[in-house]
C-alpha positions as CSV (number, residue, x, y, z in Angstrom):
1,M,0.2,0.2,-0.3
2,S,1.5,3.5,-1.1
3,Q,1.4,6.4,1.0
4,A,-0.7,8.3,-1.2
5,S,-3.7,5.5,-0.4
6,D,-3.2,5.3,3.0
7,M,-3.8,9.2,3.1
8,V,-6.5,8.8,0.9
9,R,-8.4,6.1,2.6
10,E,-8.4,7.3,6.0
11,N,-9.1,11.2,5.2
12,F,-11.8,10.4,3.0
13,K,-13.0,8.1,5.6
14,K,-13.1,10.6,8.3
15,G,-15.1,12.9,6.3
16,D,-18.0,10.0,5.0
17,D,-18.7,9.5,8.9
18,V,-19.1,12.9,9.6
19,R,-21.3,13.6,6.1
20,D,-23.7,10.6,7.1
21,A,-23.5,10.5,11.1
22,G,-26.6,9.3,12.4
23,L,-28.5,8.9,8.3
24,T,-31.1,5.5,8.4
25,T,-32.8,4.5,5.8
26,P,-35.7,6.2,4.5
27,E,-39.0,4.3,5.3
28,D,-40.5,5.1,2.2
29,I,-37.7,3.0,-0.3
30,I,-37.4,-0.9,0.2
31,R,-33.8,-2.5,-1.0
32,Y,-32.2,-5.5,-1.4
33,D,-28.7,-6.2,0.0
34,D,-25.4,-7.3,-0.4
35,I,-25.8,-9.3,-4.0
36,V,-23.2,-10.9,-5.4
37,Y,-22.5,-10.0,-8.9
38,G,-18.9,-11.1,-9.8
39,E,-17.0,-14.6,-8.5
40,D,-15.8,-12.0,-5.2
41,A,-18.1,-12.3,-2.8
42,Q,-15.8,-9.5,-0.9
43,W,-15.5,-7.1,-3.6
44,Q,-18.5,-7.4,-6.8
45,V,-21.0,-6.7,-4.7
46,L,-23.9,-4.7,-5.0
47,D,-27.3,-3.6,-3.1
48,V,-30.9,-2.2,-5.4
49,Y,-32.7,0.2,-3.6
50,R,-36.5,1.1,-5.3
51,P,-39.4,3.1,-3.6
52,K,-41.9,1.5,-1.7
53,A,-44.7,3.4,-4.3
54,G,-43.6,1.6,-6.9
55,A,-43.7,-1.9,-5.8
56,G,-44.4,-4.6,-9.2
57,E,-44.4,-1.3,-12.1
58,R,-41.1,-1.0,-14.6
59,L,-38.6,2.2,-13.1
60,P,-35.8,3.2,-15.3
61,V,-32.5,2.6,-13.3
62,I,-29.6,4.8,-12.2
63,V,-26.4,2.2,-11.5
64,S,-23.6,4.2,-9.0
65,V,-20.0,4.2,-9.8
66,H,-18.9,5.3,-6.7
67,G,-15.9,8.1,-5.8
68,G,-13.2,7.5,-4.0
69,G,-9.3,8.1,-6.0
70,W,-9.2,4.6,-7.3
71,V,-8.0,3.1,-4.2
72,Y,-10.9,4.0,-1.8
73,G,-15.4,3.5,-1.4
74,D,-18.1,0.7,-0.9
75,K,-21.4,0.5,-1.6
76,E,-21.6,1.8,2.3
77,R,-20.5,5.0,1.7
78,Y,-22.8,5.8,-0.9
79,Q,-25.9,3.7,-0.5
80,Y,-27.6,7.4,1.5
81,Y,-27.3,8.8,-1.6
82,C,-28.0,6.2,-4.0
83,M,-31.4,5.6,-1.6
84,N,-32.1,9.4,-2.4
85,L,-31.9,9.0,-5.8
86,A,-34.0,6.4,-5.7
87,Q,-36.9,8.5,-4.0
88,R,-37.2,10.2,-7.3
89,G,-38.8,7.5,-9.0
90,F,-36.1,5.5,-9.8
91,A,-34.3,1.9,-9.2
92,V,-30.7,2.2,-8.4
93,V,-28.6,0.2,-8.2
94,N,-25.5,1.1,-6.1
95,F,-22.1,-1.2,-5.8
96,T,-19.0,-1.8,-4.4
97,Y,-15.4,-2.9,-6.8
98,R,-12.6,-3.5,-6.6
99,L,-10.1,-1.0,-6.0
100,A,-6.0,-0.1,-6.9
101,P,-3.9,-1.3,-5.4
102,E,-4.7,-4.8,-4.2
103,Y,-6.1,-4.6,-8.2
104,Q,-5.3,-2.2,-10.3
105,F,-6.5,-1.1,-13.3
106,P,-8.6,-2.2,-15.6
107,A,-10.0,-4.0,-13.0
108,S,-12.9,-0.9,-11.9
109,L,-14.2,-1.4,-15.5
110,E,-14.6,-5.2,-15.2
111,D,-16.5,-4.6,-13.0
112,T,-18.9,-2.0,-14.1
113,N,-19.2,-3.8,-16.6
114,L,-20.3,-6.3,-14.3
115,V,-22.9,-4.8,-13.1
116,F,-24.5,-3.2,-16.0
117,T,-24.4,-7.1,-17.5
118,W,-26.0,-8.5,-13.8
119,L,-28.6,-6.2,-14.7
120,L,-29.8,-6.7,-17.8
121,E,-30.2,-10.2,-16.9
122,H,-31.8,-9.6,-13.6
123,A,-34.6,-6.8,-14.7
124,E,-37.7,-9.1,-14.5
125,E,-36.0,-10.0,-10.6
126,Y,-37.0,-6.6,-9.7
127,D,-38.7,-4.8,-12.9
128,F,-36.1,-2.5,-13.8
129,D,-36.8,-0.8,-17.5
130,T,-33.9,-1.8,-19.7
131,E,-35.2,0.6,-21.9
132,H,-33.7,3.0,-20.1
133,V,-30.4,3.0,-17.9
134,F,-28.8,5.1,-17.2
135,G,-25.1,6.2,-15.5
136,V,-24.2,8.6,-13.0
137,G,-20.2,8.3,-11.3
138,D,-18.2,10.9,-8.7
139,S,-14.7,12.4,-9.1
140,A,-13.1,8.6,-9.5
141,G,-16.1,7.0,-10.3
142,G,-17.1,9.1,-12.9
143,H,-14.0,8.9,-14.7
144,V,-14.6,4.8,-15.1
145,L,-18.0,5.9,-15.7
146,G,-16.5,7.7,-18.9
147,L,-15.0,5.3,-19.9
148,Y,-17.8,2.9,-19.5
149,A,-19.5,5.0,-21.8
150,A,-17.1,5.4,-24.0
151,A,-16.5,1.5,-24.5
152,C,-20.0,0.9,-25.2
153,T,-20.4,4.0,-28.1
154,N,-16.4,3.6,-29.5
155,P,-15.9,-0.3,-30.8
156,A,-12.2,0.9,-31.6
157,Y,-11.7,1.5,-27.6
158,A,-13.6,-1.5,-26.6
159,A,-11.8,-3.5,-28.3
160,E,-8.1,-3.0,-26.1
161,F,-9.7,-4.4,-23.0
162,S,-10.8,-8.5,-23.4
163,F,-14.4,-8.5,-20.9
164,Q,-17.5,-8.3,-23.9
165,I,-20.2,-5.2,-22.7
166,P,-23.7,-6.5,-24.1
167,E,-24.4,-6.8,-27.4
168,G,-26.1,-3.8,-28.7
169,F,-25.6,-1.6,-24.7
170,A,-25.0,1.6,-24.0
171,P,-26.6,3.8,-20.7
172,T,-29.4,6.2,-22.2
173,A,-27.5,9.0,-20.4
174,V,-25.7,9.5,-17.8
175,G,-24.6,11.8,-14.7
176,L,-20.5,13.0,-14.5
177,N,-20.0,14.5,-11.4
178,C,-17.0,16.3,-10.1
179,G,-14.8,14.1,-12.6
180,A,-10.9,13.8,-13.7
181,Y,-11.3,13.2,-17.5
182,V,-7.8,13.9,-18.6
183,I,-4.9,12.9,-17.0
184,D,-1.4,14.7,-17.5
185,L,1.0,13.5,-15.5
186,E,3.7,16.1,-16.9
187,G,1.4,19.2,-16.9
188,E,-0.3,21.2,-15.1
189,G,-4.0,20.0,-15.2
190,T,-4.7,17.3,-12.7
191,D,-4.1,18.1,-8.5
192,G,-1.0,16.3,-7.7
193,L,-2.8,13.8,-5.8
194,T,-4.6,12.5,-8.5
195,K,-0.7,11.8,-9.9
196,L,0.8,10.0,-6.7
197,L,-2.4,7.8,-6.9
198,M,-1.3,6.7,-10.9
199,A,1.2,4.5,-9.7
200,D,-1.1,2.1,-7.8
201,L,-3.8,2.2,-10.2
202,L,-2.0,1.2,-13.5
203,P,0.1,-1.6,-13.8
204,D,3.4,0.5,-15.7
205,K,2.6,3.5,-13.4
206,G,1.6,6.1,-16.2
207,N,3.0,5.5,-19.3
208,A,2.4,7.1,-22.4
209,R,0.0,4.2,-23.5
210,E,-2.1,4.1,-20.0
211,L,-2.1,7.6,-19.6
212,A,-3.5,8.1,-23.7
213,L,-5.7,4.6,-22.1
214,I,-7.3,6.2,-19.6
215,D,-8.3,9.2,-21.8
216,V,-12.3,9.7,-21.1
217,T,-11.8,12.6,-23.8
218,R,-9.8,10.5,-26.5
219,H,-12.4,7.8,-26.4
220,V,-15.6,9.5,-26.9
221,T,-17.3,10.1,-30.4
222,R,-20.6,11.3,-32.1
223,A,-22.3,7.8,-30.1
224,F,-20.9,8.5,-27.1
225,P,-24.6,8.8,-24.3
226,P,-26.2,12.2,-23.9
227,T,-24.6,13.8,-20.2
228,F,-25.1,16.1,-16.9
229,L,-21.8,17.5,-16.4
230,M,-21.9,19.4,-13.1
231,T,-18.2,20.9,-10.6
232,A,-18.5,23.7,-8.5
233,T,-16.5,26.3,-7.1
234,G,-14.4,24.6,-4.3
235,D,-13.7,21.2,-6.4
236,F,-10.1,20.2,-6.6
237,L,-10.9,19.3,-10.1
238,K,-12.9,21.8,-11.4
239,N,-10.6,22.6,-14.7
240,Q,-11.5,19.0,-15.8
241,A,-16.0,19.4,-16.6
242,P,-14.5,22.1,-19.8
243,M,-12.3,20.2,-21.3
244,L,-15.1,17.5,-21.4
245,A,-17.1,19.6,-22.4
246,S,-15.6,20.9,-25.4
247,V,-14.7,17.6,-26.4
248,L,-18.8,16.7,-26.2
249,A,-19.6,19.6,-28.0
250,S,-16.4,19.3,-30.5
251,C,-18.0,15.5,-31.6
252,D,-22.3,16.8,-30.8
253,V,-23.7,14.8,-28.0
254,P,-26.5,16.9,-25.9
255,F,-25.1,17.7,-23.1
256,I,-25.6,20.2,-19.9
257,Y,-23.1,21.8,-18.0
258,R,-24.0,22.6,-14.7
259,F,-21.9,24.9,-12.3
260,Y,-22.9,25.0,-8.3
261,G,-22.3,27.6,-6.0
262,D,-20.0,31.6,-7.3
263,A,-17.9,33.5,-4.9
264,E,-19.5,34.2,-1.8
265,H,-21.6,30.3,-1.6
266,E,-18.1,27.7,-2.5
267,L,-19.0,24.5,-2.4
268,G,-16.8,21.2,-2.2
269,H,-15.7,18.7,-3.5
270,V,-18.7,16.0,-4.4
271,F,-21.5,17.9,-2.2
272,H,-24.1,16.5,-3.6
273,C,-23.4,13.2,-1.9
274,N,-24.4,15.3,1.2
275,M,-28.1,13.9,1.9
276,R,-28.7,17.4,4.7
277,S,-27.3,20.0,2.0
278,E,-30.1,22.2,-0.1
279,D,-27.3,22.4,-3.0
280,A,-27.2,18.6,-3.1
281,K,-31.0,18.4,-3.4
282,L,-31.0,20.9,-6.2
283,C,-28.5,19.1,-8.6
284,N,-29.8,16.1,-7.8
285,D,-33.1,17.5,-8.8
286,E,-31.4,18.8,-11.3
287,E,-29.7,15.5,-12.6
288,C,-32.4,13.6,-12.1
289,G,-34.7,15.8,-14.4
290,F,-32.0,15.7,-16.9
291,F,-32.8,11.3,-16.9
292,K,-36.4,11.4,-16.5
293,E,-36.5,13.9,-19.6
294,F,-35.7,10.0,-21.3
295,C,-38.4,8.4,-20.0
296,K,-40.9,10.6,-21.9
297,S,-40.7,9.1,-24.9
298,R,-37.9,6.4,-26.5
299,K,-37.1,9.2,-28.6
300,T,-37.3,12.5,-26.9
301,K,-34.3,14.5,-25.6
302,P,-34.7,16.3,-22.4
303,S,-35.9,19.8,-23.6
304,E,-32.9,21.8,-22.3
305,I,-30.4,20.8,-25.1
306,E,-33.1,20.9,-28.1
């Protein structure tokens, strides 16, 4: 274990403990916990949350890819955020994936694919609407989800990996929140901590080929899913979102770009995961509203981006 990963795990846990202290499962949510989606019952597990009011109804699905610097986090840390999304009328899949440095890239991407595959295979059991499958990811989870969305829509990129994406599948739309999309170990576009973590994430510690492989912006095509892209004033990765926005625009990918907070009201990295925050409520309302526009009709585009 590297010093950087140790630091992330210790400090992120402290912050998450404070953020989530006292939170409990909402009374209007039904949850199915600790479902094994792969071969590893420790790392490859997921929960499903559904609103009780939607019992027996096929619901659109959100898959959440948690953040944590590629080295920290699990579904327990994201349960309250994910149940909050479920309260907006979605079935939500919240999963743990294999972390670096114990498991290096592309383990997290492989696990993400396993979860979406599991979702499609268990749609009848959990009343998933497989015509409307969305993804959200923040921080490192935004990076992983961005790469996965690219693999689903760019056959040349998918061919770089040994896992098989379900035939014809791509997320209906994605929400990328406070994410990292371009890793530049030589330049100023990436914070110092991310640079240190690359040595834990990547088998060759970030050679040119690896950095190109994990650069979301290099693999976006016109087929990339419609995207809700957001960052905030106090997000230490806020320089990343404009780089991805530029590529989405150049590829004519429909997207909404939201920048939350202002000089008098600073909002930090992944502020949207704080269930006590009115700013989080606004952001999550807007992101879920973006998704719901796609549920009105399979051919309908979000009104805000027409």
